[in-house]
mmCIF file of C-alpha atoms and ligand atoms in Angstrom:
data_model
loop_
_atom_site.group_PDB
_atom_site.id
_atom_site.type_symbol
_atom_site.label_atom_id
_atom_site.label_comp_id
_atom_site.label_asym_id
_atom_site.label_seq_id
_atom_site.Cartn_x
_atom_site.Cartn_y
_atom_site.Cartn_z
ATOM 1 C CA MET A 10 -18.624 -10.183 11.586
ATOM 2 C CA VAL A 11 -20.858 -11.379 8.731
ATOM 3 C CA GLU A 12 -19.210 -14.133 6.685
ATOM 4 C CA TRP A 13 -20.492 -13.018 3.286
ATOM 5 C CA ILE A 14 -21.027 -15.679 0.628
ATOM 6 C CA GLN A 15 -20.056 -14.911 -2.931
ATOM 7 C CA GLY A 16 -22.760 -15.432 -5.536
ATOM 8 C CA ARG A 17 -22.719 -15.286 -9.312
ATOM 9 C CA VAL A 18 -25.447 -13.797 -11.497
ATOM 10 C CA ILE A 19 -26.617 -16.452 -13.956
ATOM 11 C CA GLY A 20 -29.413 -14.455 -15.569
ATOM 12 C CA ARG A 21 -31.632 -11.405 -15.388
ATOM 13 C CA ARG A 22 -35.002 -10.297 -16.665
ATOM 14 C CA ASP A 23 -36.020 -6.687 -17.166
ATOM 15 C CA TRP A 24 -39.716 -6.009 -16.639
ATOM 16 C CA SER A 25 -39.566 -2.241 -17.161
ATOM 17 C CA ASP A 26 -36.894 0.451 -17.216
ATOM 18 C CA LYS A 27 -36.676 0.316 -13.396
ATOM 19 C CA LEU A 28 -37.878 -3.164 -12.441
ATOM 20 C CA PHE A 29 -35.748 -6.279 -12.902
ATOM 21 C CA SER A 30 -35.092 -9.786 -11.564
ATOM 22 C CA LEU A 31 -31.690 -11.328 -10.899
ATOM 23 C CA GLN A 32 -31.057 -15.073 -10.882
ATOM 24 C CA VAL A 33 -28.119 -15.942 -8.676
ATOM 25 C CA GLN A 34 -26.126 -19.069 -7.993
ATOM 26 C CA ALA A 35 -24.706 -19.187 -4.434
ATOM 27 C CA ASP A 36 -24.083 -21.883 -1.893
ATOM 28 C CA LEU A 37 -26.421 -20.661 0.863
ATOM 29 C CA PRO A 38 -27.560 -22.425 4.036
ATOM 30 C CA ALA A 39 -31.229 -23.502 4.111
ATOM 31 C CA TYR A 40 -33.915 -20.809 4.261
ATOM 32 C CA GLN A 41 -37.702 -20.767 4.255
ATOM 33 C CA ALA A 42 -40.081 -19.587 1.553
ATOM 34 C CA GLY A 43 -41.082 -15.967 2.231
ATOM 35 C CA GLN A 44 -37.785 -14.995 3.878
ATOM 36 C CA PHE A 45 -35.257 -12.379 2.815
ATOM 37 C CA THR A 46 -31.502 -12.090 2.856
ATOM 38 C CA ARG A 47 -29.119 -9.211 2.194
ATOM 39 C CA LEU A 48 -27.404 -8.555 -1.130
ATOM 40 C CA ALA A 49 -24.212 -6.513 -1.151
ATOM 41 C CA LEU A 50 -21.680 -4.977 -3.506
ATOM 42 C CA ASP A 51 -18.354 -3.334 -2.796
ATOM 43 C CA LEU A 52 -18.831 0.264 -3.871
ATOM 44 C CA ALA A 53 -16.323 3.063 -3.318
ATOM 45 C CA GLY A 54 -14.407 1.019 -0.760
ATOM 46 C CA GLU A 55 -17.497 0.089 1.227
ATOM 47 C CA ARG A 56 -19.594 -3.096 1.295
ATOM 48 C CA LEU A 57 -23.107 -1.760 0.799
ATOM 49 C CA ALA A 58 -25.967 -4.142 1.652
ATOM 50 C CA ARG A 59 -29.779 -4.098 1.530
ATOM 51 C CA ALA A 60 -32.462 -6.666 2.329
ATOM 52 C CA TYR A 61 -34.146 -8.447 -0.589
ATOM 53 C CA SER A 62 -36.670 -11.302 -0.507
ATOM 54 C CA PHE A 63 -36.212 -14.601 -2.234
ATOM 55 C CA VAL A 64 -38.783 -14.937 -5.022
ATOM 56 C CA ASN A 65 -38.004 -18.616 -5.607
ATOM 57 C CA SER A 66 -38.998 -21.706 -3.698
ATOM 58 C CA PRO A 67 -36.131 -22.852 -1.434
ATOM 59 C CA SER A 68 -36.039 -26.093 -3.458
ATOM 60 C CA SER A 69 -35.082 -24.176 -6.619
ATOM 61 C CA ASP A 70 -31.609 -24.739 -8.107
ATOM 62 C CA HIS A 71 -30.928 -20.998 -8.005
ATOM 63 C CA HIS A 72 -31.937 -17.960 -5.950
ATOM 64 C CA GLU A 73 -34.020 -15.184 -7.488
ATOM 65 C CA PHE A 74 -34.630 -11.576 -6.432
ATOM 66 C CA LEU A 75 -36.997 -8.881 -7.745
ATOM 67 C CA LEU A 76 -35.609 -5.369 -7.511
ATOM 68 C CA VAL A 77 -36.529 -1.812 -8.332
ATOM 69 C CA ARG A 78 -33.876 0.740 -9.286
ATOM 70 C CA VAL A 79 -34.363 3.461 -6.714
ATOM 71 C CA GLN A 80 -33.706 6.892 -8.173
ATOM 72 C CA GLY A 81 -30.861 8.457 -6.218
ATOM 73 C CA GLY A 82 -30.187 5.165 -4.427
ATOM 74 C CA ARG A 83 -26.645 3.799 -4.143
ATOM 75 C CA LEU A 84 -27.000 0.020 -4.208
ATOM 76 C CA SER A 85 -30.028 -0.739 -6.393
ATOM 77 C CA PRO A 86 -28.726 1.140 -9.491
ATOM 78 C CA ALA A 87 -25.434 -0.811 -9.161
ATOM 79 C CA LEU A 88 -27.302 -4.108 -8.781
ATOM 80 C CA GLY A 89 -29.269 -3.042 -11.851
ATOM 81 C CA GLN A 90 -26.026 -3.015 -13.874
ATOM 82 C CA LEU A 91 -25.209 -6.670 -13.114
ATOM 83 C CA ALA A 92 -25.199 -9.176 -15.950
ATOM 84 C CA ALA A 93 -24.652 -12.930 -16.202
ATOM 85 C CA GLY A 94 -21.180 -13.814 -14.902
ATOM 86 C CA ASP A 95 -20.910 -10.859 -12.488
ATOM 87 C CA THR A 96 -20.466 -11.530 -8.787
ATOM 88 C CA LEU A 97 -22.162 -10.114 -5.691
ATOM 89 C CA TRP A 98 -22.263 -10.907 -1.985
ATOM 90 C CA LEU A 99 -25.089 -12.577 -0.079
ATOM 91 C CA ALA A 100 -25.558 -12.679 3.703
ATOM 92 C CA PRO A 101 -25.640 -16.271 4.941
ATOM 93 C CA GLN A 102 -28.542 -15.833 7.358
ATOM 94 C CA ALA A 103 -32.051 -15.430 5.955
ATOM 95 C CA SER A 104 -34.654 -13.604 8.080
ATOM 96 C CA GLY A 105 -38.326 -12.733 8.074
ATOM 97 C CA PHE A 106 -41.596 -14.064 9.461
ATOM 98 C CA LEU A 107 -43.784 -14.161 6.341
ATOM 99 C CA THR A 108 -43.306 -17.918 6.392
ATOM 100 C CA GLU A 109 -45.769 -20.795 6.282
ATOM 101 C CA SER A 110 -45.182 -21.855 9.876
ATOM 102 C CA GLU A 111 -45.959 -18.336 11.181
ATOM 103 C CA ILE A 112 -49.269 -17.907 9.314
ATOM 104 C CA PRO A 113 -52.199 -18.511 11.667
ATOM 105 C CA VAL A 114 -54.611 -21.354 10.915
ATOM 106 C CA GLY A 115 -57.497 -20.370 8.647
ATOM 107 C CA GLY A 116 -59.506 -21.299 5.571
ATOM 108 C CA ARG A 117 -58.521 -18.665 2.983
ATOM 109 C CA LEU A 118 -55.258 -16.844 2.483
ATOM 110 C CA TRP A 119 -55.118 -13.352 0.957
ATOM 111 C CA LEU A 120 -51.713 -12.195 -0.255
ATOM 112 C CA LEU A 121 -51.850 -8.422 -0.844
ATOM 113 C CA ALA A 122 -48.754 -6.800 -2.358
ATOM 114 C CA THR A 123 -47.629 -3.652 -4.105
ATOM 115 C CA GLY A 124 -44.596 -3.437 -6.379
ATOM 116 C CA THR A 125 -41.682 -5.713 -5.499
ATOM 117 C CA GLY A 126 -43.564 -6.767 -2.343
ATOM 118 C CA ILE A 127 -45.021 -9.614 -4.396
ATOM 119 C CA GLY A 128 -41.626 -11.387 -4.161
ATOM 120 C CA PRO A 129 -42.103 -13.284 -0.873
ATOM 121 C CA PHE A 130 -45.647 -14.278 -1.892
ATOM 122 C CA LEU A 131 -44.376 -15.895 -5.095
ATOM 123 C CA SER A 132 -41.826 -17.780 -2.988
ATOM 124 C CA LEU A 133 -44.578 -18.985 -0.619
ATOM 125 C CA LEU A 134 -46.838 -20.041 -3.492
ATOM 126 C CA SER A 135 -44.043 -21.801 -5.390
ATOM 127 C CA ASP A 136 -43.029 -23.695 -2.262
ATOM 128 C CA GLY A 137 -46.481 -25.306 -2.138
ATOM 129 C CA ALA A 138 -46.878 -25.656 1.660
ATOM 130 C CA VAL A 139 -49.398 -22.796 2.000
ATOM 131 C CA ALA A 140 -51.263 -24.026 -1.063
ATOM 132 C CA ARG A 141 -51.698 -27.419 0.584
ATOM 133 C CA ARG A 142 -52.934 -25.809 3.824
ATOM 134 C CA PHE A 143 -55.503 -23.252 2.613
ATOM 135 C CA GLU A 144 -58.745 -24.001 0.766
ATOM 136 C CA ARG A 145 -58.487 -20.788 -1.216
ATOM 137 C CA LEU A 146 -55.587 -18.539 -2.205
ATOM 138 C CA VAL A 147 -56.030 -14.959 -3.373
ATOM 139 C CA LEU A 148 -53.055 -13.078 -4.821
ATOM 140 C CA VAL A 149 -53.573 -9.327 -5.276
ATOM 141 C CA HIS A 150 -50.885 -7.174 -6.893
ATOM 142 C CA GLY A 151 -51.043 -3.380 -7.019
ATOM 143 C CA VAL A 152 -48.674 -1.539 -9.361
ATOM 144 C CA ARG A 153 -48.415 1.811 -11.079
ATOM 145 C CA GLU A 154 -48.122 0.505 -14.673
ATOM 146 C CA GLY A 155 -49.115 -2.742 -16.376
ATOM 147 C CA ALA A 156 -45.511 -3.686 -17.239
ATOM 148 C CA GLU A 157 -44.895 -4.030 -13.493
ATOM 149 C CA LEU A 158 -47.289 -6.995 -13.264
ATOM 150 C CA VAL A 159 -44.355 -9.376 -13.004
ATOM 151 C CA TYR A 160 -44.087 -13.156 -13.447
ATOM 152 C CA PRO A 161 -47.277 -13.643 -15.521
ATOM 153 C CA GLU A 162 -46.171 -17.132 -16.645
ATOM 154 C CA LEU A 163 -45.595 -18.292 -13.080
ATOM 155 C CA ILE A 164 -48.979 -16.913 -11.980
ATOM 156 C CA ALA A 165 -50.673 -18.635 -14.940
ATOM 157 C CA GLN A 166 -49.003 -21.853 -13.805
ATOM 158 C CA TYR A 167 -50.500 -21.475 -10.302
ATOM 159 C CA ALA A 168 -53.915 -20.963 -11.905
ATOM 160 C CA ARG A 169 -53.518 -24.173 -13.952
ATOM 161 C CA GLN A 170 -52.246 -26.064 -10.910
ATOM 162 C CA TRP A 171 -54.911 -24.988 -8.408
ATOM 163 C CA GLY A 172 -57.862 -24.079 -10.650
ATOM 164 C CA THR A 173 -60.683 -22.277 -8.825
ATOM 165 C CA ARG A 174 -58.849 -22.549 -5.484
ATOM 166 C CA PHE A 175 -56.532 -19.809 -6.759
ATOM 167 C CA ALA A 176 -57.469 -16.241 -7.745
ATOM 168 C CA TYR A 177 -55.226 -13.458 -9.022
ATOM 169 C CA GLN A 178 -56.322 -9.841 -9.174
ATOM 170 C CA PRO A 179 -54.067 -7.089 -10.544
ATOM 171 C CA LEU A 180 -54.620 -3.411 -9.740
ATOM 172 C CA VAL A 181 -52.988 -0.816 -12.001
ATOM 173 C CA THR A 182 -53.270 2.776 -10.839
ATOM 174 C CA ARG A 183 -51.588 4.955 -13.445
ATOM 175 C CA GLU A 184 -52.854 3.652 -16.783
ATOM 176 C CA PRO A 185 -55.835 1.632 -17.990
ATOM 177 C CA TRP A 186 -54.944 -2.069 -18.114
ATOM 178 C CA PRO A 187 -57.049 -5.058 -19.207
ATOM 179 C CA ASP A 188 -58.551 -7.064 -16.297
ATOM 180 C CA ALA A 189 -56.930 -4.768 -13.712
ATOM 181 C CA LEU A 190 -58.812 -2.657 -11.171
ATOM 182 C CA PRO A 191 -57.913 1.051 -11.490
ATOM 183 C CA MET A 192 -57.498 1.692 -7.762
ATOM 184 C CA ARG A 193 -55.270 1.200 -4.734
ATOM 185 C CA ILE A 194 -55.565 -1.897 -2.528
ATOM 186 C CA PRO A 195 -57.002 -0.190 0.619
ATOM 187 C CA GLN A 196 -59.737 1.434 -1.492
ATOM 188 C CA ALA A 197 -60.554 -1.902 -3.165
ATOM 189 C CA LEU A 198 -60.850 -3.450 0.306
ATOM 190 C CA ALA A 199 -62.847 -0.596 1.854
ATOM 191 C CA GLU A 200 -65.356 -0.315 -0.994
ATOM 192 C CA GLY A 201 -65.793 -4.094 -1.218
ATOM 193 C CA THR A 202 -64.648 -4.083 -4.869
ATOM 194 C CA LEU A 203 -62.222 -6.992 -4.451
ATOM 195 C CA CYS A 204 -64.725 -9.125 -2.582
ATOM 196 C CA ARG A 205 -67.476 -8.483 -5.146
ATOM 197 C CA LEU A 206 -65.176 -9.280 -8.043
ATOM 198 C CA LEU A 207 -63.870 -12.489 -6.476
ATOM 199 C CA GLY A 208 -67.252 -13.487 -5.083
ATOM 200 C CA ILE A 209 -65.942 -13.947 -1.524
ATOM 201 C CA SER A 210 -66.404 -11.931 1.635
ATOM 202 C CA LEU A 211 -63.666 -10.967 4.062
ATOM 203 C CA ASP A 212 -64.388 -12.738 7.314
ATOM 204 C CA PRO A 213 -61.958 -12.656 10.265
ATOM 205 C CA ALA A 214 -63.177 -16.121 11.292
ATOM 206 C CA GLN A 215 -61.760 -17.720 8.162
ATOM 207 C CA ASP A 216 -59.567 -15.276 6.274
ATOM 208 C CA ARG A 217 -55.872 -14.692 6.908
ATOM 209 C CA VAL A 218 -54.200 -11.716 5.228
ATOM 210 C CA LEU A 219 -50.540 -11.068 4.442
ATOM 211 C CA LEU A 220 -49.524 -7.517 3.434
ATOM 212 C CA CYS A 221 -46.224 -6.660 1.795
ATOM 213 C CA GLY A 222 -44.950 -3.627 -0.089
ATOM 214 C CA ASN A 223 -45.313 0.123 0.098
ATOM 215 C CA PRO A 224 -45.325 1.001 3.841
ATOM 216 C CA ASP A 225 -48.300 3.340 3.351
ATOM 217 C CA MET A 226 -50.283 0.599 1.590
ATOM 218 C CA VAL A 227 -49.494 -1.755 4.485
ATOM 219 C CA ALA A 228 -50.634 0.801 7.107
ATOM 220 C CA ASP A 229 -53.758 1.857 5.153
ATOM 221 C CA SER A 230 -54.772 -1.746 4.415
ATOM 222 C CA LEU A 231 -54.365 -2.752 8.058
ATOM 223 C CA ALA A 232 -56.503 0.218 9.114
ATOM 224 C CA THR A 233 -59.207 -0.807 6.621
ATOM 225 C CA LEU A 234 -59.072 -4.455 7.713
ATOM 226 C CA GLU A 235 -59.396 -3.383 11.355
ATOM 227 C CA THR A 236 -62.714 -1.725 10.529
ATOM 228 C CA LEU A 237 -63.834 -5.148 9.237
ATOM 229 C CA GLY A 238 -62.927 -6.837 12.538
ATOM 230 C CA PHE A 239 -59.411 -8.028 11.674
ATOM 231 C CA ALA A 240 -56.407 -7.610 13.998
ATOM 232 C CA ARG A 241 -52.686 -7.751 13.484
ATOM 233 C CA HIS A 242 -51.277 -11.216 14.252
ATOM 234 C CA ARG A 243 -48.555 -11.480 16.858
ATOM 235 C CA ARG A 244 -47.161 -14.620 18.413
ATOM 236 C CA ARG A 245 -48.367 -13.487 21.852
ATOM 237 C CA ALA A 246 -51.652 -12.014 20.618
ATOM 238 C CA PRO A 247 -52.980 -14.040 17.698
ATOM 239 C CA GLY A 248 -54.823 -12.153 14.965
ATOM 240 C CA GLN A 249 -55.414 -12.544 11.251
ATOM 241 C CA VAL A 250 -53.124 -10.033 9.526
ATOM 242 C CA MET A 251 -49.352 -10.327 9.039
ATOM 243 C CA MET A 252 -47.256 -7.699 7.350
ATOM 244 C CA GLU A 253 -43.873 -6.646 6.123
ATOM 245 C CA ASN A 254 -42.950 -3.071 5.236
ATOM 246 C CA TYR A 255 -40.929 -3.946 2.215
ATOM 247 C CA TRP A 256 -38.750 -0.888 2.160
ATOM 248 C CA SER A 257 -38.231 2.426 3.887
ATOM 249 C CA PRO A 258 -37.955 5.779 2.109
ATOM 250 C CA ALA A 259 -34.256 5.942 3.106
ATOM 251 C CA SER A 260 -33.237 2.621 1.518
ATOM 252 C CA GLY A 261 -32.145 2.246 -2.060
HETATM 253 P P1 LIG B 300 -45.300 2.471 -5.308
HETATM 254 O O1 LIG B 300 -45.319 3.946 -5.158
HETATM 255 O O2 LIG B 300 -45.064 1.663 -4.086
HETATM 256 O O3 LIG B 300 -46.622 2.034 -6.022
HETATM 257 C C1 LIG B 300 -47.056 0.710 -6.196
HETATM 258 C C2 LIG B 300 -48.549 0.722 -6.027
HETATM 259 O O4 LIG B 300 -48.841 1.079 -4.653
HETATM 260 C C3 LIG B 300 -49.231 1.768 -6.915
HETATM 261 O O5 LIG B 300 -50.423 1.212 -7.398
HETATM 262 C C4 LIG B 300 -49.506 2.901 -5.946
HETATM 263 O O6 LIG B 300 -50.637 3.681 -6.292
HETATM 264 C C5 LIG B 300 -49.789 2.140 -4.676
HETATM 265 N N1 LIG B 300 -49.696 2.967 -3.488
HETATM 266 C C6 LIG B 300 -48.862 3.997 -3.252
HETATM 267 N N2 LIG B 300 -49.131 4.530 -2.034
HETATM 268 C C7 LIG B 300 -50.158 3.812 -1.522
HETATM 269 C C8 LIG B 300 -50.905 3.894 -0.323
HETATM 270 N N3 LIG B 300 -50.687 4.830 0.595
HETATM 271 N N4 LIG B 300 -51.885 2.987 -0.131
HETATM 272 C C9 LIG B 300 -52.136 2.086 -1.049
HETATM 273 N N5 LIG B 300 -51.508 1.964 -2.230
HETATM 274 C C10 LIG B 300 -50.512 2.837 -2.449
HETATM 275 O O7 LIG B 300 -44.384 2.127 -6.531
HETATM 276 P P2 LIG B 300 -43.126 1.221 -6.810
HETATM 277 O O8 LIG B 300 -42.865 1.464 -8.253
HETATM 278 O O9 LIG B 300 -43.304 -0.156 -6.319
HETATM 279 O O10 LIG B 300 -42.047 1.932 -5.941
HETATM 280 C C11 LIG B 300 -41.856 3.307 -6.087
HETATM 281 C C12 LIG B 300 -40.611 3.747 -5.450
HETATM 282 O O11 LIG B 300 -40.557 3.290 -4.096
HETATM 283 C C13 LIG B 300 -39.376 3.156 -6.073
HETATM 284 O O12 LIG B 300 -39.005 3.774 -7.264
HETATM 285 C C14 LIG B 300 -38.430 3.363 -4.941
HETATM 286 O O13 LIG B 300 -38.040 4.692 -4.888
HETATM 287 C C15 LIG B 300 -39.263 3.039 -3.729
HETATM 288 N N6 LIG B 300 -39.027 1.594 -3.396
HETATM 289 C C16 LIG B 300 -37.896 1.287 -2.763
HETATM 290 C C17 LIG B 300 -37.600 -0.031 -2.511
HETATM 291 C C18 LIG B 300 -36.332 -0.375 -1.826
HETATM 292 O O14 LIG B 300 -35.941 -1.523 -1.800
HETATM 293 N N7 LIG B 300 -35.650 0.580 -1.267
HETATM 294 C C19 LIG B 300 -38.486 -1.052 -2.862
HETATM 295 C C20 LIG B 300 -39.652 -0.703 -3.520
HETATM 296 C C21 LIG B 300 -39.909 0.640 -3.775
HETATM 297 P P3 LIG B 300 -50.483 5.158 -6.939
HETATM 298 O O15 LIG B 300 -50.078 4.958 -8.362
HETATM 299 O O16 LIG B 300 -51.865 5.708 -6.776
HETATM 300 O O17 LIG B 300 -49.455 5.903 -6.136
#
């Protein structure tokens, strides 16, 4: 039996009509940057739970989650109604392997995300351990519309903190957007657009790549990276690419 922990919403931020962040106070056991837990609400006599990544560094005084309201979903629209003072349930045990200690040794770290999949990468970057380990950090965020380019202030803070060691490249696919590439991540990898723009090549000897978000983006990006000599990283068979399918079509 899961011993759920009650949390209280202390704030929220709406990025678009479907995308929002919740700040939550809850007395949780320790977790690592890049991990996820489960959020739950009691709905129609049932405790309904889904996995959501922490966006914050574990040292933060609150927990933060980035969510999308899934049309026709049961839990995410209800979570989208929460306001400061409302309560929700959190699972005590965090999970997930997109953590600093699991990332293979290398020189540059590429963090490639679509949509809410950027959450665990912001947690990893805010925690600071990966930033201390890698010479260069590249954060790439693919979204449909510019309003979904979340946490601009936090990303600007990374840029101030790490200067030229840090690069951020947005991709916006469904409207023109300043400084954003108008294409999907696998295409930007395959055509060399990202590398040209950032002035760095993708080299399996030095580059490590984390993929998180739309399951099709994850699969297509891995396939593209494999043509460049990259392999999926597993504990028993080390490679250069780690991934998390951030959601499945059935969840919501
Ligand atoms: P999305 O459809 O995942 O799109 C985000 C970005 O990924 C867009 O730039 C999109 O490009 C691109 N993309 C889509 N398919 C791709 C592929 N095969 N390869 C590479 N890039 C690809 O949009 P979203 O707004 O983040 O999520 C959309 C819906 O997904 C949500 O409304 C929800 O229904 C579901 N979702 C569910 C959860 C969950 O927790 N259950 C979480 C996230 C999303 P295009 O504009 O060209 O399609």
